[in-house]
Coordinates of C-alpha atoms and ligand atoms in Angstrom, one line a residue:
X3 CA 0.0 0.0 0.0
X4 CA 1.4 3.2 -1.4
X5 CA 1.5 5.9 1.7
X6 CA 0.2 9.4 1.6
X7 CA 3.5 11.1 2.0
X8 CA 5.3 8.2 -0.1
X9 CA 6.5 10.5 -3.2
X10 CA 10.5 10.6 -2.2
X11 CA 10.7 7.3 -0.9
X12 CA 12.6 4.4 -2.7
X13 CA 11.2 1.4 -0.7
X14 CA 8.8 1.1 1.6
X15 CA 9.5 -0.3 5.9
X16 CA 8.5 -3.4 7.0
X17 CA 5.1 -3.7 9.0
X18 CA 6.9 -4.2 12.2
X19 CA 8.6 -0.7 11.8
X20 CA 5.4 0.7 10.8
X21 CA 3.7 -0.7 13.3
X22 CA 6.2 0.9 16.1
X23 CA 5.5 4.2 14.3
X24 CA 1.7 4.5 14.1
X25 CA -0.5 5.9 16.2
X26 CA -3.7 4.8 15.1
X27 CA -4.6 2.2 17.8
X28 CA -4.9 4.8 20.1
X29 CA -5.1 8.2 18.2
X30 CA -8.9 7.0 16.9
X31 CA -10.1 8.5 20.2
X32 CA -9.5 12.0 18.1
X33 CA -12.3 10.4 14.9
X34 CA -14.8 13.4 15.3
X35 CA -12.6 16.2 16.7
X36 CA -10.2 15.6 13.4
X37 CA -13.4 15.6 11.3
X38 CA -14.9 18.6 12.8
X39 CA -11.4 20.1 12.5
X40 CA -11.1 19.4 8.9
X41 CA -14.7 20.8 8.1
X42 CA -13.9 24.0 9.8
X43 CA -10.6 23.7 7.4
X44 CA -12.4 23.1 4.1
X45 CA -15.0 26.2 4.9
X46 CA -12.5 28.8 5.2
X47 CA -10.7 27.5 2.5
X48 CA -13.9 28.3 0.3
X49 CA -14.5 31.4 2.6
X50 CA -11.2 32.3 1.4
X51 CA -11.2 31.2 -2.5
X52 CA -8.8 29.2 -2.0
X53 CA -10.6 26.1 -3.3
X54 CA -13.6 26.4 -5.5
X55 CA -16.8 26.0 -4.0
X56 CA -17.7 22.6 -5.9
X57 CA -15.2 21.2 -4.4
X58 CA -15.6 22.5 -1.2
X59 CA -19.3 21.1 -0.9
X60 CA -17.8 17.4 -2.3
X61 CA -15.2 17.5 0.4
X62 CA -18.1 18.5 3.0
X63 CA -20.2 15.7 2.0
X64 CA -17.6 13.4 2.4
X65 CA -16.5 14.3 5.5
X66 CA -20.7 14.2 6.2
X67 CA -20.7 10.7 5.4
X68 CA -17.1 9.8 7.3
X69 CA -19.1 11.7 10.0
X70 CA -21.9 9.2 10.0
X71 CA -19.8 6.1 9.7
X72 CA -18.1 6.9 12.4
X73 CA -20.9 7.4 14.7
X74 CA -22.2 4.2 14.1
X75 CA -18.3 2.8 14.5
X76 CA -18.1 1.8 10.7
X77 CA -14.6 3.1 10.1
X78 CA -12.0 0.4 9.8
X79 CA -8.6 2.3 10.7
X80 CA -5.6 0.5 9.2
X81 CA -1.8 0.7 10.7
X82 CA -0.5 1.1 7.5
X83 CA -2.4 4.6 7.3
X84 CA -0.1 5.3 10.7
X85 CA -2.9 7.8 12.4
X86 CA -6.3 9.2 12.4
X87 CA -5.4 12.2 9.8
X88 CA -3.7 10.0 7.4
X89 CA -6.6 7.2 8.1
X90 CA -9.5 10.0 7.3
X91 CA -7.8 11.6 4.7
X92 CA -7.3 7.9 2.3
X93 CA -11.3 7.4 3.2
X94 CA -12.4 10.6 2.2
X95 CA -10.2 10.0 -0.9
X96 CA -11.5 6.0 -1.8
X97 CA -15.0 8.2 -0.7
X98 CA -14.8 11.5 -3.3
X99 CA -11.8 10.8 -5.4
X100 CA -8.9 12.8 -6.1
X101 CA -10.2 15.7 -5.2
X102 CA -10.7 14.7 -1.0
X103 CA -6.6 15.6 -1.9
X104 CA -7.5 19.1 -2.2
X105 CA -8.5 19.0 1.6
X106 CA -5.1 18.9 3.1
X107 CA -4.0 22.1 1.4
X108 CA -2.8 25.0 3.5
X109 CA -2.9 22.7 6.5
X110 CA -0.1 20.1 8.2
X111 CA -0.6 17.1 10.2
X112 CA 1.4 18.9 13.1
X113 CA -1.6 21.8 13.3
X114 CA -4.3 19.3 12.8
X115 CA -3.1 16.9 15.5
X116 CA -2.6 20.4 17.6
X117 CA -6.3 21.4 17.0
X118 CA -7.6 17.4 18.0
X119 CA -6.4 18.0 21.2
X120 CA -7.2 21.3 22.0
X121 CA -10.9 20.5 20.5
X122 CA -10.9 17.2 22.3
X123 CA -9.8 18.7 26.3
X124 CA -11.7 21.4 25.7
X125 CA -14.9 19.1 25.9
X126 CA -13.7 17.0 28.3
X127 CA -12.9 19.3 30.8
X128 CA -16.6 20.7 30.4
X129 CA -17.6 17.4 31.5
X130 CA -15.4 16.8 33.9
X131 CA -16.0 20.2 35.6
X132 CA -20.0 18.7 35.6
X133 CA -18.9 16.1 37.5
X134 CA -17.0 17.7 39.8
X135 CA -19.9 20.1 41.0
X136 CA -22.3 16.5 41.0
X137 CA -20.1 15.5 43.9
X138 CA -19.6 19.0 46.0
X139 CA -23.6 18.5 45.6
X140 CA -23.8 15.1 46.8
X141 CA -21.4 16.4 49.8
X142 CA -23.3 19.5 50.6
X143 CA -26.6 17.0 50.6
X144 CA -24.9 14.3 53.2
X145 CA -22.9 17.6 55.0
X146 CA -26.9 19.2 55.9
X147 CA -27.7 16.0 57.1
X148 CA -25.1 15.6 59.4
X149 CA -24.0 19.2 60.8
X150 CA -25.2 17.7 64.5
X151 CA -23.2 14.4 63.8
X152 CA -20.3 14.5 66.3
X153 CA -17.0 12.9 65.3
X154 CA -13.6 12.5 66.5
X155 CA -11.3 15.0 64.9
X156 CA -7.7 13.7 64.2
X157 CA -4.3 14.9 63.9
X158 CA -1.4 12.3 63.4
X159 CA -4.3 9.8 63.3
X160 CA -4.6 10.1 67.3
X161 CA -7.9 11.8 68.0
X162 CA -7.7 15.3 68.7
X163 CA -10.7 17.2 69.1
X164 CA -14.2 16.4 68.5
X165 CA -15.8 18.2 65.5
X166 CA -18.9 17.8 63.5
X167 CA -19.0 14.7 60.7
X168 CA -20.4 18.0 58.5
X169 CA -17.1 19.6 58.8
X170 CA -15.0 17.1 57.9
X171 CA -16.9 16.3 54.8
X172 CA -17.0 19.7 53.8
X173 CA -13.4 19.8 53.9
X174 CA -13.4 18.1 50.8
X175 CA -15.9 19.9 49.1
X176 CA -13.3 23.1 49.3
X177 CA -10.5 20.9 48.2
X178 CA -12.9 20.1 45.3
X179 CA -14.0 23.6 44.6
X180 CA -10.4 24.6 43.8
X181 CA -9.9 21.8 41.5
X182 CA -12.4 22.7 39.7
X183 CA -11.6 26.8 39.9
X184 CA -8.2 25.3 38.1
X185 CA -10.0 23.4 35.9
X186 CA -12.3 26.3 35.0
X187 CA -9.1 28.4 34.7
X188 CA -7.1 26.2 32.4
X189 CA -10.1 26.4 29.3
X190 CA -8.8 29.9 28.1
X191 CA -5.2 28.3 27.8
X192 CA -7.0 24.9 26.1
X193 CA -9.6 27.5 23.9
X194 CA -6.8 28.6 21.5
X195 CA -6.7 27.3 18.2
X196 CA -3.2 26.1 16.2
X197 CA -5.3 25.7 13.3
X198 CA -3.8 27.2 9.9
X199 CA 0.1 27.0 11.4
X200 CA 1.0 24.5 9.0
X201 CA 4.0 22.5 9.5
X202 CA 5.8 24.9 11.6
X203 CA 6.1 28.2 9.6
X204 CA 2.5 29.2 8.2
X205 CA 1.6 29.1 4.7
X206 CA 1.7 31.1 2.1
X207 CA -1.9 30.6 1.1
X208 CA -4.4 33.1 2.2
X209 CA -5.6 31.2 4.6
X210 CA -8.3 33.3 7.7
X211 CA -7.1 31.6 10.8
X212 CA -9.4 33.4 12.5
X213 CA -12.5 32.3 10.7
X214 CA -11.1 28.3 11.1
X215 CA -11.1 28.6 14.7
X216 CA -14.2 30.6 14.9
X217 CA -15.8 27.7 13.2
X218 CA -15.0 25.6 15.9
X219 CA -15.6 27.8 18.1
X220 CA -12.4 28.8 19.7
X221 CA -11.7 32.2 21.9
X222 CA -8.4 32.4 20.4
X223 CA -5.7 31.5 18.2
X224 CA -2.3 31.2 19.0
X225 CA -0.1 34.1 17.8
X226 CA 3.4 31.8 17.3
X227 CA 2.9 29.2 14.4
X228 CA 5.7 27.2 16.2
X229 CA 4.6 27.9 19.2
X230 CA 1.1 26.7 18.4
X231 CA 2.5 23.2 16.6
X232 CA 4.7 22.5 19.7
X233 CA 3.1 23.5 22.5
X234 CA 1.6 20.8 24.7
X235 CA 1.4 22.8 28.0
X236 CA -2.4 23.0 27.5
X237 CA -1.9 18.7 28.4
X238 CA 0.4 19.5 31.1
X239 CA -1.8 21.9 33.0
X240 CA -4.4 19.0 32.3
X241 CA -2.4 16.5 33.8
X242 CA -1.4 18.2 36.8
X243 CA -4.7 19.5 37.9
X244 CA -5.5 15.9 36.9
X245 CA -3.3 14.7 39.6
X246 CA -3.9 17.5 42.4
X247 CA -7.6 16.2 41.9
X248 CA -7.0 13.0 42.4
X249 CA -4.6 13.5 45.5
X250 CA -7.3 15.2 47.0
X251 CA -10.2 11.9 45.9
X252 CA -7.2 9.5 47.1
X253 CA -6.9 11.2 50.8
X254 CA -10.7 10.6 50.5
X255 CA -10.7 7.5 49.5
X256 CA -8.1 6.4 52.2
X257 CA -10.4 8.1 55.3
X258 CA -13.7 5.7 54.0
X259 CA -11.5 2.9 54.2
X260 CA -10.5 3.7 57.8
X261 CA -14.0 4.6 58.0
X262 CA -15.5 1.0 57.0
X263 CA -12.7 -1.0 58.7
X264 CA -14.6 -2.7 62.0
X265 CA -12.0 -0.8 63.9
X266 CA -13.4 2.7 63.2
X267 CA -16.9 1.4 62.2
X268 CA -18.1 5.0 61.5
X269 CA -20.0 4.1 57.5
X270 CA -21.1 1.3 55.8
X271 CA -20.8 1.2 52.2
X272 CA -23.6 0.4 50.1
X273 CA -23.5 -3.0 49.0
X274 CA -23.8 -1.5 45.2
X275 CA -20.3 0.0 46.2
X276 CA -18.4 -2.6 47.9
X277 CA -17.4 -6.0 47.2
X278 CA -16.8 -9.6 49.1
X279 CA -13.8 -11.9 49.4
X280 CA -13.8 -15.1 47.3
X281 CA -12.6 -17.2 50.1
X282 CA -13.6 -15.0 53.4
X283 CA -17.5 -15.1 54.0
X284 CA -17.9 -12.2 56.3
X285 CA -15.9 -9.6 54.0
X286 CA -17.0 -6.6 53.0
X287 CA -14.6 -4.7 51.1
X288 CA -13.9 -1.1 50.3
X289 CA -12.8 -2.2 46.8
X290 CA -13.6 1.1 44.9
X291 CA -12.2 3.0 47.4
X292 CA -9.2 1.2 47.3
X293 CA -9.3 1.5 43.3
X294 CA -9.5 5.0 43.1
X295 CA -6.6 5.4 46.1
X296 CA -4.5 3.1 43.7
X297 CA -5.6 4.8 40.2
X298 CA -3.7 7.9 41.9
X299 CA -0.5 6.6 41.0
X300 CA -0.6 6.6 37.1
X301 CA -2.6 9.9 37.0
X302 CA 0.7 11.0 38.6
X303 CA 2.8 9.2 36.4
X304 CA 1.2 10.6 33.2
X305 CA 1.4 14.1 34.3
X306 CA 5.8 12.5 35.0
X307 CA 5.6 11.0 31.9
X308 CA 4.5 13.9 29.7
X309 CA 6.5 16.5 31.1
X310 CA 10.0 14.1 30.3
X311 CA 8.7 13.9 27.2
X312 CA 8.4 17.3 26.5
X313 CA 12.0 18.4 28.2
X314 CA 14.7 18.9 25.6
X315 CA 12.8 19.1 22.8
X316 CA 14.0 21.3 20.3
X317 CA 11.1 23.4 18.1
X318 CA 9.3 22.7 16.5
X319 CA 7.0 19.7 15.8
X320 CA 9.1 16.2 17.2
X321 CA 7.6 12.5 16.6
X322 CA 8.2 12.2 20.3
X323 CA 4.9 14.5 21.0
X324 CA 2.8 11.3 19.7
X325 CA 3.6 10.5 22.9
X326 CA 1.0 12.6 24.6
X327 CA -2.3 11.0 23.8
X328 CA -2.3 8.3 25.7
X329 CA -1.4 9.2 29.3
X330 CA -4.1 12.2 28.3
X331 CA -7.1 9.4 27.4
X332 CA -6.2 7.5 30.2
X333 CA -6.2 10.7 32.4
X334 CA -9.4 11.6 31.1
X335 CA -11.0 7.9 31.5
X336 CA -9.4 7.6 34.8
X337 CA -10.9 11.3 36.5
X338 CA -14.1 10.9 35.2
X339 CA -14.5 7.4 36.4
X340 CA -13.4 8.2 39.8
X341 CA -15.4 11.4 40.4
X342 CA -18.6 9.2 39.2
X343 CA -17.3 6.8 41.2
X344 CA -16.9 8.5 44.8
X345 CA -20.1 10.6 44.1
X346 CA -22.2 6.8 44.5
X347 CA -20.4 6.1 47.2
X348 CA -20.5 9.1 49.4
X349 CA -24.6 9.2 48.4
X350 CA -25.4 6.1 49.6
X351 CA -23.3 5.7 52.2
X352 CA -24.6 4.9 56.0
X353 CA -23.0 7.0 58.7
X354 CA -23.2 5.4 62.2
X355 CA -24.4 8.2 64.1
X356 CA -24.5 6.3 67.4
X357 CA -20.9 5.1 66.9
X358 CA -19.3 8.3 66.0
X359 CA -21.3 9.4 69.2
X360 CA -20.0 7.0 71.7
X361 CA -16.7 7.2 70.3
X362 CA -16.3 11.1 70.9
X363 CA -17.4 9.9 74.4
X364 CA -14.6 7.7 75.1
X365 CA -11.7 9.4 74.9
X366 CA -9.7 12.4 75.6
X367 CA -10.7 14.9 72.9
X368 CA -12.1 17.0 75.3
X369 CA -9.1 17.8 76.7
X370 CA -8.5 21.0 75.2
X371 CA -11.9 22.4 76.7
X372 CA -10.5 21.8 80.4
X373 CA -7.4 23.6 79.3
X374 CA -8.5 26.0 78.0
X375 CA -11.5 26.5 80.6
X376 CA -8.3 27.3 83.0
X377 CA -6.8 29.4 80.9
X378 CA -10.2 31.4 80.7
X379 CA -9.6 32.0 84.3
X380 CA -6.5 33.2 84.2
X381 CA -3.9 30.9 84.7
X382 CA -1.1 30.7 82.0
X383 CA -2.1 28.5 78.9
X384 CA 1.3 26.5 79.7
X385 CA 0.6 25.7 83.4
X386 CA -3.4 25.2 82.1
X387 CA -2.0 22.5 79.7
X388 CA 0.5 20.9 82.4
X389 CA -2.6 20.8 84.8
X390 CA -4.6 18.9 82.6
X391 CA -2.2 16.6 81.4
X392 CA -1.8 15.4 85.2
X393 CA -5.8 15.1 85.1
X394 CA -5.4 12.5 81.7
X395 CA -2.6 10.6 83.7
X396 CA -4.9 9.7 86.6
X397 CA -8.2 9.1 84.4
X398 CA -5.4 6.5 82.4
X399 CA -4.6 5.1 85.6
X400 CA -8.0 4.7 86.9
X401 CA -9.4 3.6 83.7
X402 CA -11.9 7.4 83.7
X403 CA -12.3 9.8 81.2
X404 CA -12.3 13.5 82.2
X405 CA -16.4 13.8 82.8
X406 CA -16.0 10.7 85.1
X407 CA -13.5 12.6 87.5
X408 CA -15.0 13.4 90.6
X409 CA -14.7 17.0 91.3
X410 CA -12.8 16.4 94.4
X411 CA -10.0 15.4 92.2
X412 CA -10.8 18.2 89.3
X413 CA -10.4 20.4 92.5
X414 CA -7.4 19.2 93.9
X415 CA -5.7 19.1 90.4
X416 CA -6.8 23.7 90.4
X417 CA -8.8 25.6 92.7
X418 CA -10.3 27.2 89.2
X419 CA -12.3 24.3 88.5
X420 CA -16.1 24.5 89.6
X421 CA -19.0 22.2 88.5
X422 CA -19.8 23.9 85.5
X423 CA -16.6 22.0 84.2
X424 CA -19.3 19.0 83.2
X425 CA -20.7 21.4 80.7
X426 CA -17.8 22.3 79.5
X427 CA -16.2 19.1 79.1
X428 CA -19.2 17.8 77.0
X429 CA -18.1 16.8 73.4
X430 CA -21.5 18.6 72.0
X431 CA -20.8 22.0 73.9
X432 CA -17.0 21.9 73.1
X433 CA -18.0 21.5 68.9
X434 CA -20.7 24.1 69.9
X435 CA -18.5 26.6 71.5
X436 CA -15.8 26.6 68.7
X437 CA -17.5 28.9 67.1
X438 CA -14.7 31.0 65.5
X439 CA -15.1 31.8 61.2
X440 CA -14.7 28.5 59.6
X441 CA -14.6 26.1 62.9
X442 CA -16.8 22.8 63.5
X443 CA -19.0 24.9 66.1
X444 CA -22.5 24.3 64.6
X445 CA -23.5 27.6 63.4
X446 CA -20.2 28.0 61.8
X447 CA -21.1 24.7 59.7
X448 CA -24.4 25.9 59.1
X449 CA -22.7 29.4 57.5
X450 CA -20.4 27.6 55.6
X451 CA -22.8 25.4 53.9
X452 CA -24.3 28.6 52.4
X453 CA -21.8 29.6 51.2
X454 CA -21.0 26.2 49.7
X455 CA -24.4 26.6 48.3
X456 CA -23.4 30.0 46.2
X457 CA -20.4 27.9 44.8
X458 CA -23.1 26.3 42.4
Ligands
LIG517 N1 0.4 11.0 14.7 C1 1.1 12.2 14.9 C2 1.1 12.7 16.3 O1 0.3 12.2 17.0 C3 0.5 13.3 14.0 C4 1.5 14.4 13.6 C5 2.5 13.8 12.7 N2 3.3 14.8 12.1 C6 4.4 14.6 11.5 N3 5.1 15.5 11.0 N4 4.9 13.3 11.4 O2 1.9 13.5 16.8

């Protein structure tokens, strides 16, 4: 089979070699961006006389029809046609005749490929920004549910304070609502089209670059030509909001696996969301959980991946830059799965209210509150602290916590104390009282849920 670009060769490579070479297994993904890409072509070059208009209407009706095949997955892509442009351009040719040649004039594979992937992140990042605000939606929903839900709060994964299960979940709704501000933000570096830069250099043909990328609806066009054939930063940004994302889902997704172990007990999964152990009856396991945790690792090594490939690479157009599809698709594939993913999960998840009440019961996380209740009277923060860590001693020793002290102790420990220190010590009056802009006091939740709510 003769190739499109074969004019200056001699002999032709073996299949294994153009096997290594072609892209098409993968670069298929691109079908209806690289058709819409090429109609947007073909219109400005008969906006711009550059092709009659006969032929510009039997190159559109061709690309029509390669349109329609596609949709219904009709188009058989063959490695010896190396990628989707060369593919689409020998169909429209077997389709129209010689004059589907006319279509590639003014235009190179290296802006075409350029404008696929701009066209095709543009749209997925829509999506994906969709998705994103599905979740915050589904957390804001299980957040109002649960702003009275005490919890043990954490730090170095000893508990720390108690707090309100509203808070914590919320927590990751503003780690989402960044991700998808940088999301949102990245478009007007994706909507710029390199449409009509040619190989590297422009063309000498009149082309309207402007009109081609208003066609396909682009804010922009780049204002280098080799800048706008070699530039893959638009993937990059992708990639690493890609992985900040999914740091922030895999943190997640490590805290309901804690969560669903028998040893914190605080959720169940729905069944819909969890699976069982071939061999181990009783198991219920966080399996997408743990999926999405895992997946975290070759978001991060596309985003590596990419940028190595990118380093050292002289202008303009390399063959290396093939390499940037596929860590892209997979990103793509692997975001969306997990954000639809967690957003099940998190929906019909169970929270143990009683549980996560009892727990905040049994422990020290009211600690603070004694401290600081001494401090309110006056005695230095650092003696306040020293005092009550001689109160946790003897509760360990007695096998107490702090509300079951007798206030002869409390008493003995500082003068200060006075039986108003069971109040205080209360987990549900020490979330209450913590009521300072953006702490788990319950009004402060409340607030901070409306203003969640504006985010929308
Ligand atoms: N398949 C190629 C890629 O994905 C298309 C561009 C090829 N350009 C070239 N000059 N060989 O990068």
């Amino acid at each position: 089979m003769t190739k499109l670009w074969g004019g200056r060769f001699q002999k032709s490579a073996e299949q294994w070699v153009d096997e290594f070479g072609a892209s098409i297994s993968f670069d298929q993904t691109l079908v209806m961006e690289d058709l819409d890409g090429s109609t947007a072509h073909v219109k400005m070059l008969g906006a711009c006389n550059i092709l009659p208009q006969e032929d510009v209407q039997q190159i559109l009706s061709g690309l029509e029809q390669l349109k329609k095949l596609a949709a219904d997955n009709a188009l058989e892509f063959l490695v010896a046609n190396e990628d989707i442009h060369l593919n689409l351009e020998k169909m429209l040719m077997d389709l129209i005749g010689p004059v589907g040649g006319k279509l590639h004039t003014g235009r190179s594979r290296n802006d075409q490929v350029a404008t696929d992937m701009h066209l095709f992140l543009k749209n997925r990042v829509g999506e994906i920004i969709e998705l994103i605000e599905l979740f915050q939606q589904t957390l804001v929903a299980q957040a109002e549910t649960h702003i009275e839900t005490l919890a043990p709060g954490y730090t170095h994964l000893q508990r720390a304070q108690p707090i309100s299960f509203a808070h914590h979940l919320m927590a990751y709704f503003w780690m989402l609502d960044r991700d998808k501000d940088r999301f949102k933000d990245s478009i007007k570096r994706i909507d710029i089209s390199p449409l009509g830069a040619g190989a590297l250099a422009g063309t000498t043909f009149p082309i309207d670059r402007k009109l081609s990328a208003e066609y396909l609806g682009f804010a922009n066009v780049y204002a280098n030509s080799m800048d706008a054939v070699s530039d893959r930063d638009f993937i990059l940004e992708f990639l690493s909001n890609s992985s900040m994302l999914m740091a922030h889902l895999s943190r997640f997704a490590e805290e309901i696996i804690l969560w669903s172990s028998s040893e914190f007990n605080f959720i169940e999964l729905d069944d819909s969301f969890s699976t069982g152990s071939s061999i181990m009856p009783q198991k219920k396991n966080p399996d997408m959980a743990e999926l999405i945790r895992g997946k975290t690792g070759r978001v991060y090594g596309n985003l590596m991946g990419l940028l190595t490939v990118i380093k050292g690479l002289p202008l303009a157009y390399n063959k290396d830059m093939q390499e940037d599809k596929e860590g892209m698709f997979d990103t793509v594939h692997t975001i969306v799965g997990s954000l639809k993913i967690f957003e099940g999960m998190v929906r019909t998840m169970t929270v143990h209210k009683e549980r996560l009440h009892d727990t905040v019961h049994k422990d020290f996380s009211n600690a603070t509150e004694l401290a600081d209740y001494l401090a309110a009277k006056g005695l230095p923060f650092r003696e306040a602290h020293e005092v009550t860590g001689k109160l946790v001693f003897l509760c360990i020793q007695r096998n107490y916590f702090l509300l079951d002290l007798p206030l002869e102790d409390l008493q003995e420990a500082s003068n200060l104390i006075e039986s108003d220190i069971y109040d205080v010590l209360s987990p549900l009056a020490a979330v209450r009282r913590r009521n300072s802009l953006g702490g788990t006091g319950f009004d402060q939740v409340a607030i901070q849920i409306e203003e969640a709510k504006k985010r929308f």
